[in-house]
Structures are given as structure tokens and as C-alpha cells.
GROMACS .gro file of C-alpha atoms in nm:
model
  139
    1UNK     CA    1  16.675   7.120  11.039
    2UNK     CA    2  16.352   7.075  10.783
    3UNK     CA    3  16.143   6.804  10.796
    4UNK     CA    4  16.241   6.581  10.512
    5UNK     CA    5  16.292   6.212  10.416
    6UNK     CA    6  16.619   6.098  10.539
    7UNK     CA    7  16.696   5.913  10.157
    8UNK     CA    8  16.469   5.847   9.885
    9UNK     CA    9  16.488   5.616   9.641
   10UNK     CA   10  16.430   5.910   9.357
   11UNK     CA   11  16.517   6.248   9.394
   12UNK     CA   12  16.237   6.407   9.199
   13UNK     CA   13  15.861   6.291   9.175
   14UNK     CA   14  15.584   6.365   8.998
   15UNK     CA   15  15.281   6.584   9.070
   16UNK     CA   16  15.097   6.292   9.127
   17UNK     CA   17  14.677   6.271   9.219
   18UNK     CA   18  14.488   6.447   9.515
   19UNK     CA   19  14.170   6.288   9.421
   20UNK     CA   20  13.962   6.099   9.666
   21UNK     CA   21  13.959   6.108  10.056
   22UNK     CA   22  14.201   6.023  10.341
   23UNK     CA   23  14.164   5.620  10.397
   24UNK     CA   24  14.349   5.608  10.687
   25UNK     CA   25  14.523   5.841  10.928
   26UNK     CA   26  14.202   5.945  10.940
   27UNK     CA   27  14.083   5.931  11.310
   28UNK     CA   28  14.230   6.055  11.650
   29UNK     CA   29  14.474   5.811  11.732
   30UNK     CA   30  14.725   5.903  11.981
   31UNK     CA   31  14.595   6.225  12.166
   32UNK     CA   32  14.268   6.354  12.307
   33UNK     CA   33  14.204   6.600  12.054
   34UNK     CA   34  14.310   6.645  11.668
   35UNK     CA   35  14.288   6.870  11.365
   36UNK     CA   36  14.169   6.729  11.071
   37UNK     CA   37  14.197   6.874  10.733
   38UNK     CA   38  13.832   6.907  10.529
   39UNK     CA   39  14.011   7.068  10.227
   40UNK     CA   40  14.296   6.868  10.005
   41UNK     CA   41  14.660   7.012   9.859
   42UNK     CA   42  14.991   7.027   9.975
   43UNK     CA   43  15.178   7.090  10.336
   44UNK     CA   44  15.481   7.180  10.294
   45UNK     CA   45  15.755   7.122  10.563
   46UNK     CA   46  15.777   7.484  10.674
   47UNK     CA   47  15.393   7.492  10.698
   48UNK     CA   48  15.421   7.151  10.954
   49UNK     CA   49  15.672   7.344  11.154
   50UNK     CA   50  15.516   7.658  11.161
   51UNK     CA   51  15.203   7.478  11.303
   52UNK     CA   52  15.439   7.266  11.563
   53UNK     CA   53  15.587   7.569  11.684
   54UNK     CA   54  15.225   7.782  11.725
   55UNK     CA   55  15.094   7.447  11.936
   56UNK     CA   56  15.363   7.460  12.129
   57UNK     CA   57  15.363   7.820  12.245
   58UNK     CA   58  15.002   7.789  12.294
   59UNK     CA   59  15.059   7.494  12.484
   60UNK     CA   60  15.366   7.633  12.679
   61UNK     CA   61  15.512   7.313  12.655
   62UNK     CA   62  15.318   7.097  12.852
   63UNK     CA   63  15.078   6.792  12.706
   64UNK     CA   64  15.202   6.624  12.444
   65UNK     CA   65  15.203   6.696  12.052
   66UNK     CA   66  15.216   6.433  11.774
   67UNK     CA   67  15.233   6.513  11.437
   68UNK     CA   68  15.057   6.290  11.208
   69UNK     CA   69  15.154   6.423  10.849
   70UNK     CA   70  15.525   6.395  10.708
   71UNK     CA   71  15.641   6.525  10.412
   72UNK     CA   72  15.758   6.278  10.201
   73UNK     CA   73  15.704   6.414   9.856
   74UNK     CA   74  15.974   6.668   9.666
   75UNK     CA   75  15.843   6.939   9.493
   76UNK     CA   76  16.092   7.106   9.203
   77UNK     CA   77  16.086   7.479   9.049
   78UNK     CA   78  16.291   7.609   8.762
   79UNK     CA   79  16.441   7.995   8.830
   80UNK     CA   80  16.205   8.272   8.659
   81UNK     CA   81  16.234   8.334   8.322
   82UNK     CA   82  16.416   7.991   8.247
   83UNK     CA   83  16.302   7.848   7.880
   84UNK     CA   84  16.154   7.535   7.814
   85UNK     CA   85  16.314   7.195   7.740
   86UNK     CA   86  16.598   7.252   8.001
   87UNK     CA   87  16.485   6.920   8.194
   88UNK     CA   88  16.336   6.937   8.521
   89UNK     CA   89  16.384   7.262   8.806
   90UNK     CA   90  16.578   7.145   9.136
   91UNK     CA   91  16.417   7.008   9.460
   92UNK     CA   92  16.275   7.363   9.654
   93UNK     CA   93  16.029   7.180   9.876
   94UNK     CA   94  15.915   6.869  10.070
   95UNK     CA   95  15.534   6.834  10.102
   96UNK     CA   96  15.309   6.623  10.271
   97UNK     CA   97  14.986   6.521  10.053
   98UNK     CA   98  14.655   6.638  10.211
   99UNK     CA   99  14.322   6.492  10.146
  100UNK     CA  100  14.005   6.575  10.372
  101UNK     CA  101  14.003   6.340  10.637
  102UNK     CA  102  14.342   6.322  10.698
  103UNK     CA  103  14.507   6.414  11.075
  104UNK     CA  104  14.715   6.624  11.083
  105UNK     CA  105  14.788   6.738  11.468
  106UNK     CA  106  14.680   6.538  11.801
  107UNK     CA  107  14.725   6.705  12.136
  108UNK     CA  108  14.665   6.519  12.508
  109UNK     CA  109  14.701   6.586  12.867
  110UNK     CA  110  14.537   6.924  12.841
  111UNK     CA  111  14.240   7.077  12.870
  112UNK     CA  112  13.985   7.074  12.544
  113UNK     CA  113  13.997   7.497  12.557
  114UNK     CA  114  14.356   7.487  12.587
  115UNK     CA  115  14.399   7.221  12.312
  116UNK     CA  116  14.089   7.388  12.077
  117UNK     CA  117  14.298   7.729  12.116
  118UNK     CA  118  14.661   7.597  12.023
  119UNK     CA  119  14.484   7.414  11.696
  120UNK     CA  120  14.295   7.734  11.596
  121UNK     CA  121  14.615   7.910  11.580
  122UNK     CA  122  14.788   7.642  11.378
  123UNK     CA  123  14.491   7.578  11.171
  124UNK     CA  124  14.620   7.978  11.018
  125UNK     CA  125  14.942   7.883  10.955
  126UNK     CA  126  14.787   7.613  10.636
  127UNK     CA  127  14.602   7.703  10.347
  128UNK     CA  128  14.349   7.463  10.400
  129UNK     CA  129  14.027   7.441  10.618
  130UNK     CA  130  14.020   7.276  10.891
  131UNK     CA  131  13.821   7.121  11.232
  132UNK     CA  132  13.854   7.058  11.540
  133UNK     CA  133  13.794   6.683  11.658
  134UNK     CA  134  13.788   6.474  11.993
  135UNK     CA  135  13.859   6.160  12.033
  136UNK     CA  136  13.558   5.905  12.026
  137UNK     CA  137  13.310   6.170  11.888
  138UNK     CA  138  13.214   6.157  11.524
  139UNK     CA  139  13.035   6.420  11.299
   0.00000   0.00000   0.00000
């Protein structure tokens, strides 16, 4: 089952603005170590799962995982060589909207090689760039 919002109160949005930086959702909240996006865009919900699933091979399920970014935004596309003025393409994709700053994976209860590892390899699976953070340190 994708990750998607369980109802909506409109089925299509607009593109909307990226500008600017995350305000909040910003710091390591729940875990011992996070990944936090320096670059801005779009995660789309098969992008979030493909990370969850990487983590948790790494991590061979134990620790714990929290992901901090849900995709709440629908993205539409018309079928290839559709005119114009034929209204607005159907819902493909959810997406979460990235800005740098924002957290997008905390991991705890294992060590900071084991955690740095399983990020790395999810840190691939986006087309963004990305660091490794602990909690408590800045910079």
C-alpha cells in the first residue's frame, strides 16, 4: 500500500513554492541519528519507501526507524502526446515537499556506523543531497 493521505479535501493541487528553508522538522527529534536534506524538490512516495526499505535491511530490523516526511501533496500528468486545453492530467503521484533543512529519516538504538551506513544507502535512493546528523551536534 503507497504512502498517501487517507482523504483530502481537493483532489488535485497546485505546483505550489519550494522557496526558502525548512522552519521546522528541522532537527533530530525522535532518534539518535538523522538524515537531513541540504538540497530542495520533491519525494515522492515510492522514493520514502524505497529509503524505508534500504534502512531497514541495513539495519536488519533492529533499532528503530521514524520517518519524518509524508507525502501529502498530489502530483498530476496528462498521457504523451495529449493536446492542450483538455483540463488537468490525473493524480500519478504523492510527494512530500523538500526544503534543505528538513528531516527526513531518524534512526536509534544502534550504533552511529551502523546507523551512518543504513542512511548512506538511502541517501541513493533520492535525488537530492544529503547529510548525516546526530542528535545534539550542530554544523
Amino acid at each position: 500500500m503507497p504512502l498517501m493521505p487517507k482523504r483530502v479535501k481537493f483532489r488535485k493541487t497546485q505546483r505550489g513554492n519550494r522557496g526558502g528553508n525548512a522552519q521546522r522538522g528541522n532537527t533530530v527529534s525522535f532518534g539518535d541519528f538523522g538524515l537531513q536534506c541540504l538540497g530542495r524538490g520533491w519525494m515522492t512516495n515510492r522514493q520514502i519507501e524505497a529509503c524505508r526499505v534500504a534502512i531497514n535491511r541495513q539495519l536488519k530490523r533492529k533499532g528503530k526507524v521514524w520517518i519524518r516526511v509524508f507525502p501529502h501533496k498530489s502530483i498530476t500528468g496528462r498521457p504523451p502526446e495529449t493536446r492542450m486545453g483538455k483540463g488537468k492530467g490525473a493524480v500519478e503521484a504523492w510527494v512530500a515537499v523538500i526544503r534543505p533543512g528538513t528531516m527526513l529519516f531518524e534512526v536509534a538504538g544502534v550504533s552511529e556506523t551502523a546507523a551512518k551506513e543504513a542512511l548512506r544507502l538511502a541517501s541513493y535512493k533520492l535525488g537530492v543531497p544529503t547529510r548525516f546528523v546526530v542528535r545534539g551536534k550542530h554544523g
